Backbone as JSON, one array per atom type, in Angstrom:
{
  "sequence": "MRLRTIALAAVPAAFLGVMASAPSASAWAPGNCPAGTFCVWPDWWYGDTDIPPSLATDGEWSGSAPGHIFYNNTARDVTMTYVVQGEGQAPASTACVSRGQGSYFTVPMTVTNVAWREDDGSPCW",
  "N": [[0.87, -1.1, -0.21], [2.25, 1.27, 0.52], [3.94, 1.91, -0.91], [2.05, 2.16, -3.56], [1.0, 4.85, -2.67], [3.43, 5.77, -3.09], [3.78, 6.28, -5.49], [1.83, 7.07, -6.75], [1.6, 9.63, -5.81], [4.13, 10.69, -7.38], [3.49, 10.83, -9.66], [1.83, 13.38, -10.23], [3.92, 15.13, -9.39], [5.96, 14.71, -11.12], [4.68, 15.81, -13.52], [4.89, 18.53, -12.96], [7.0, 18.95, -12.77], [7.74, 18.74, -15.6], [6.26, 20.87, -16.5], [7.21, 23.08, -15.35], [9.44, 23.41, -16.84], [8.24, 24.64, -19.17], [8.57, 27.11, -21.41], [6.68, 30.18, -20.61], [3.39, 31.51, -21.69], [2.9, 34.62, -21.48], [3.52, 37.98, -22.58], [6.43, 39.5, -23.53], [8.76, 41.9, -22.78], [10.99, 43.87, -25.18], [13.72, 44.64, -24.0], [17.4, 45.71, -24.25], [17.45, 44.84, -26.74], [18.31, 44.54, -29.98], [16.69, 45.61, -32.38], [16.17, 43.56, -35.31], [16.9, 41.38, -33.93], [17.31, 38.57, -31.79], [17.21, 37.69, -28.98], [18.63, 36.0, -25.86], [18.27, 36.45, -22.38], [20.52, 36.03, -19.36], [19.69, 36.11, -16.91], [16.76, 37.11, -14.37], [15.17, 40.07, -15.44], [12.81, 43.02, -15.86], [10.76, 45.1, -17.68], [12.69, 48.0, -18.86], [15.98, 47.22, -19.07], [19.58, 46.87, -18.24], [21.16, 44.69, -18.27], [23.57, 42.64, -19.65], [22.9, 40.74, -22.85], [23.24, 37.1, -22.93], [22.91, 35.81, -25.0], [23.06, 37.11, -28.63], [21.75, 36.96, -31.78], [21.57, 37.73, -34.85], [20.69, 35.62, -37.18], [20.35, 32.22, -38.02], [21.69, 30.47, -35.44], [23.69, 28.26, -33.12], [24.84, 26.76, -29.99], [25.59, 27.4, -26.93], [23.74, 28.87, -24.42], [23.28, 30.81, -21.3], [19.73, 30.74, -20.23], [17.19, 32.7, -19.01], [15.26, 34.96, -19.89], [13.81, 35.08, -23.17], [13.44, 36.93, -26.44], [12.45, 38.03, -29.55], [12.73, 40.11, -31.58], [12.85, 40.25, -34.19], [11.79, 40.22, -37.53], [10.52, 37.9, -38.51], [9.29, 34.32, -37.62], [11.01, 32.19, -35.05], [12.76, 29.11, -34.65], [13.37, 27.93, -31.43], [15.55, 25.68, -29.78], [16.45, 24.4, -26.56], [17.36, 23.06, -22.98], [17.3, 22.25, -20.19], [18.94, 23.46, -17.11], [21.65, 22.14, -16.08], [20.68, 19.36, -15.51], [21.51, 17.25, -16.48], [21.49, 14.94, -18.96], [18.69, 16.06, -19.83], [16.52, 15.88, -22.07], [15.92, 17.62, -25.22], [14.15, 20.62, -25.93], [11.38, 22.16, -27.58], [10.72, 25.48, -29.23], [8.08, 27.16, -30.77], [8.84, 30.73, -31.3], [7.23, 33.91, -31.83], [7.75, 36.48, -33.94], [8.45, 39.7, -32.61], [7.6, 38.83, -30.29], [8.22, 37.76, -26.87], [9.37, 36.46, -23.9], [9.46, 33.79, -20.9], [11.28, 31.96, -19.25], [10.06, 29.29, -16.57], [11.77, 28.01, -15.06], [15.7, 27.64, -15.1], [17.4, 28.06, -17.61], [19.18, 26.55, -21.13], [19.9, 27.56, -23.85], [20.25, 26.16, -27.19], [20.3, 26.46, -29.66], [18.74, 28.74, -32.77], [16.66, 28.85, -35.24], [15.48, 29.43, -38.16], [11.95, 29.83, -38.62], [10.1, 27.57, -40.92], [7.83, 28.92, -43.01], [4.86, 27.8, -42.83], [2.11, 27.97, -42.97], [0.75, 27.57, -40.66], [-0.11, 29.18, -37.16], [2.07, 30.4, -34.74], [2.5, 29.85, -32.25]],
  "CA": [[-0.22, -0.14, -0.05], [2.94, 2.64, 0.95], [4.6, 1.4, -2.48], [1.3, 2.17, -4.25], [0.69, 5.78, -2.62], [4.41, 6.96, -3.46], [3.79, 6.0, -6.97], [0.31, 8.21, -7.03], [2.74, 11.06, -5.12], [5.46, 10.89, -8.04], [2.45, 11.42, -10.67], [1.85, 14.72, -10.52], [5.3, 15.53, -9.49], [6.5, 14.35, -12.63], [3.96, 16.66, -14.72], [4.63, 19.54, -12.36], [8.78, 19.02, -13.48], [7.56, 19.12, -17.03], [4.89, 22.08, -17.05], [8.19, 24.11, -14.61], [10.4, 23.7, -17.68], [8.08, 25.24, -20.76], [8.25, 28.87, -21.86], [5.59, 31.39, -20.48], [3.06, 32.48, -22.69], [2.9, 36.04, -21.64], [4.04, 38.71, -23.44], [7.6, 40.45, -22.63], [9.5, 43.64, -24.23], [12.57, 43.83, -26.11], [14.83, 45.06, -23.39], [18.16, 45.92, -24.68], [17.74, 43.39, -27.93], [18.26, 45.66, -31.15], [15.91, 45.34, -33.72], [16.17, 42.19, -36.06], [17.9, 40.53, -33.19], [16.99, 37.39, -31.45], [18.01, 37.83, -27.85], [18.51, 35.33, -24.7], [18.94, 36.81, -20.75], [20.56, 34.69, -18.18], [18.91, 36.9, -15.47], [15.46, 37.96, -15.0], [14.22, 41.11, -15.19], [11.2, 42.97, -16.27], [10.43, 46.44, -18.12], [13.76, 48.32, -19.16], [17.31, 46.41, -18.25], [20.97, 47.01, -18.72], [21.62, 43.48, -18.1], [23.57, 42.46, -21.08], [22.32, 39.35, -23.39], [23.45, 36.06, -22.92], [23.23, 35.06, -26.37], [22.04, 38.1, -30.16], [22.05, 36.76, -33.0], [20.56, 38.13, -35.99], [20.52, 34.58, -38.22], [20.68, 30.84, -37.51], [22.87, 29.7, -34.63], [23.88, 27.25, -32.28], [25.79, 26.36, -29.4], [25.23, 27.26, -25.19], [23.6, 30.5, -23.73], [21.84, 30.52, -20.35], [18.65, 31.87, -20.42], [16.09, 33.33, -18.41], [13.95, 35.59, -20.6], [13.84, 35.75, -24.42], [12.83, 38.12, -27.17], [12.6, 37.67, -30.47], [13.08, 41.45, -31.94], [13.45, 39.7, -35.6], [10.27, 40.17, -38.98], [10.44, 36.09, -38.83], [9.48, 33.01, -36.56], [11.86, 31.35, -34.78], [12.18, 27.95, -33.5], [13.97, 27.46, -30.13], [15.65, 25.17, -29.07], [16.69, 24.66, -25.1], [17.46, 22.21, -21.97], [16.94, 22.34, -18.34], [20.17, 23.5, -17.05], [21.91, 21.61, -14.16], [19.81, 18.28, -15.96], [22.58, 16.3, -17.28], [21.28, 14.13, -20.19], [17.7, 16.17, -20.07], [16.17, 16.18, -23.23], [15.8, 18.88, -25.9], [12.61, 20.74, -26.17], [11.68, 23.41, -28.98], [9.15, 26.36, -28.98], [8.38, 28.36, -31.52], [9.17, 31.98, -30.84], [6.82, 34.74, -33.05], [8.21, 37.87, -34.55], [7.81, 40.52, -32.15], [7.45, 38.67, -28.99], [9.43, 36.96, -26.21], [8.66, 35.56, -22.71], [10.33, 33.82, -20.18], [11.6, 30.0, -18.96], [10.35, 29.56, -15.07], [13.81, 27.68, -14.62], [16.99, 28.55, -16.03], [17.47, 27.01, -19.28], [20.29, 26.64, -21.85], [19.3, 28.08, -25.5], [21.29, 25.56, -27.84], [19.77, 26.78, -31.03], [17.51, 28.81, -32.88], [16.76, 28.32, -36.37], [14.44, 30.51, -38.75], [10.76, 28.79, -38.72], [9.3, 27.56, -42.15], [6.45, 29.38, -42.71], [3.57, 26.45, -42.94], [0.79, 28.43, -42.73], [0.15, 27.33, -39.3], [-0.09, 29.99, -36.71], [3.61, 29.97, -34.13], [1.6, 29.89, -30.56]],
  "C": [[1.14, 1.42, -0.03], [3.57, 2.53, -0.63], [3.71, 2.58, -3.57], [0.89, 4.29, -4.53], [2.06, 6.4, -3.11], [4.3, 6.99, -4.43], [2.45, 6.79, -7.36], [0.98, 9.18, -6.67], [3.41, 11.34, -6.58], [4.35, 11.42, -9.64], [2.66, 12.84, -10.98], [2.99, 15.89, -10.25], [5.53, 15.78, -10.49], [6.13, 15.79, -13.5], [4.11, 17.86, -14.17], [6.08, 20.14, -13.18], [8.39, 19.11, -14.57], [6.97, 20.32, -16.7], [6.27, 23.61, -16.51], [8.82, 24.42, -16.22], [9.9, 24.0, -19.19], [8.05, 26.48, -20.78], [6.83, 29.21, -21.35], [4.85, 31.29, -21.42], [3.15, 33.6, -22.74], [4.01, 36.41, -22.48], [5.66, 39.18, -22.56], [8.37, 41.49, -23.74], [10.76, 43.11, -24.23], [13.52, 44.02, -25.13], [15.39, 45.81, -24.14], [18.17, 45.46, -26.13], [17.18, 44.48, -29.22], [17.37, 44.89, -31.98], [16.57, 44.94, -34.67], [17.08, 41.29, -35.77], [16.98, 39.47, -32.43], [18.01, 37.71, -30.16], [17.49, 37.13, -26.41], [19.25, 36.27, -23.45], [19.06, 35.97, -20.64], [20.06, 35.2, -16.74], [17.24, 37.04, -15.52], [15.58, 39.3, -14.53], [12.81, 41.92, -15.8], [11.22, 44.73, -16.64], [12.08, 46.7, -18.97], [15.2, 47.39, -18.59], [18.43, 47.12, -18.88], [22.22, 45.77, -18.84], [22.34, 42.76, -19.98], [23.2, 40.67, -21.66], [23.35, 38.56, -23.36], [23.68, 35.64, -24.3], [22.42, 36.96, -27.44], [22.56, 37.79, -31.13], [20.92, 37.45, -34.02], [20.37, 36.86, -37.14], [20.42, 33.52, -37.46], [22.06, 30.94, -36.71], [22.51, 29.07, -33.88], [25.3, 27.12, -31.18], [25.3, 26.36, -27.86], [25.41, 29.23, -24.65], [22.9, 30.49, -22.9], [20.92, 31.65, -20.74], [17.52, 31.53, -19.41], [14.67, 33.44, -19.23], [14.9, 35.22, -22.09], [13.1, 36.27, -25.49], [13.02, 37.84, -28.15], [12.12, 39.12, -31.53], [13.14, 41.42, -33.58], [11.82, 40.32, -36.26], [10.45, 38.73, -38.82], [10.23, 35.31, -37.83], [10.68, 32.85, -36.59], [11.54, 29.75, -34.18], [13.32, 27.8, -33.24], [14.5, 26.92, -29.86], [16.44, 25.06, -27.44], [16.68, 23.59, -24.4], [17.67, 22.68, -21.05], [18.45, 22.17, -17.56], [20.57, 22.87, -15.68], [21.13, 19.67, -14.71], [20.53, 17.02, -16.78], [22.32, 15.83, -18.57], [20.02, 14.92, -20.39], [17.39, 16.04, -21.66], [15.59, 17.72, -23.8], [14.74, 19.44, -26.02], [12.8, 22.31, -27.58], [10.54, 24.46, -28.49], [9.51, 27.68, -29.88], [8.09, 29.95, -31.04], [8.36, 33.37, -32.45], [7.37, 36.06, -32.72], [7.76, 38.92, -33.38], [7.21, 40.1, -30.8], [8.23, 37.71, -28.18], [8.61, 36.75, -25.09], [9.75, 35.21, -21.39], [10.43, 32.09, -19.94], [11.13, 30.25, -17.12], [11.67, 28.5, -14.11], [14.77, 27.76, -15.41], [17.4, 26.99, -16.51], [19.33, 27.63, -20.18], [19.57, 26.78, -22.8], [20.11, 27.5, -25.96], [21.0, 25.87, -29.08], [18.31, 27.33, -31.21], [17.85, 29.28, -34.38], [15.29, 29.38, -36.8], [13.07, 29.2, -39.37], [10.41, 28.72, -39.85], [8.46, 27.7, -41.92], [5.14, 27.69, -43.82], [2.29, 26.91, -43.13], [-0.11, 28.57, -41.62], [0.31, 28.59, -38.37], [1.37, 29.68, -35.29], [2.91, 30.65, -32.65], [2.9, 30.39, -30.01]]
}
């Protein structure tokens, strides 16, 4: 009986862990991200900031950039690939980031790839 209780308690905890790593759906301000650039910041901020981005790119990019906040200040939608920081071999996740939109991660992430999204007529959520 005790094992069953522990197993049942683990299911909501696992679900919350997955939800905590997903980007939030709320909008964010461009901060100090120049026009035509996709930016990721390593720290939290709100409104204007002088924190330098850990990533500022005007094209497709791959590498490793710590991130809490991101903003797409380009004229195109992008697909962003990211992993949870400190999770070892955590699986990579992707998010579509609409042009002129940004948001934040609820836990620290590492952004590993930014690519232009192929326009297939579907909306970028």
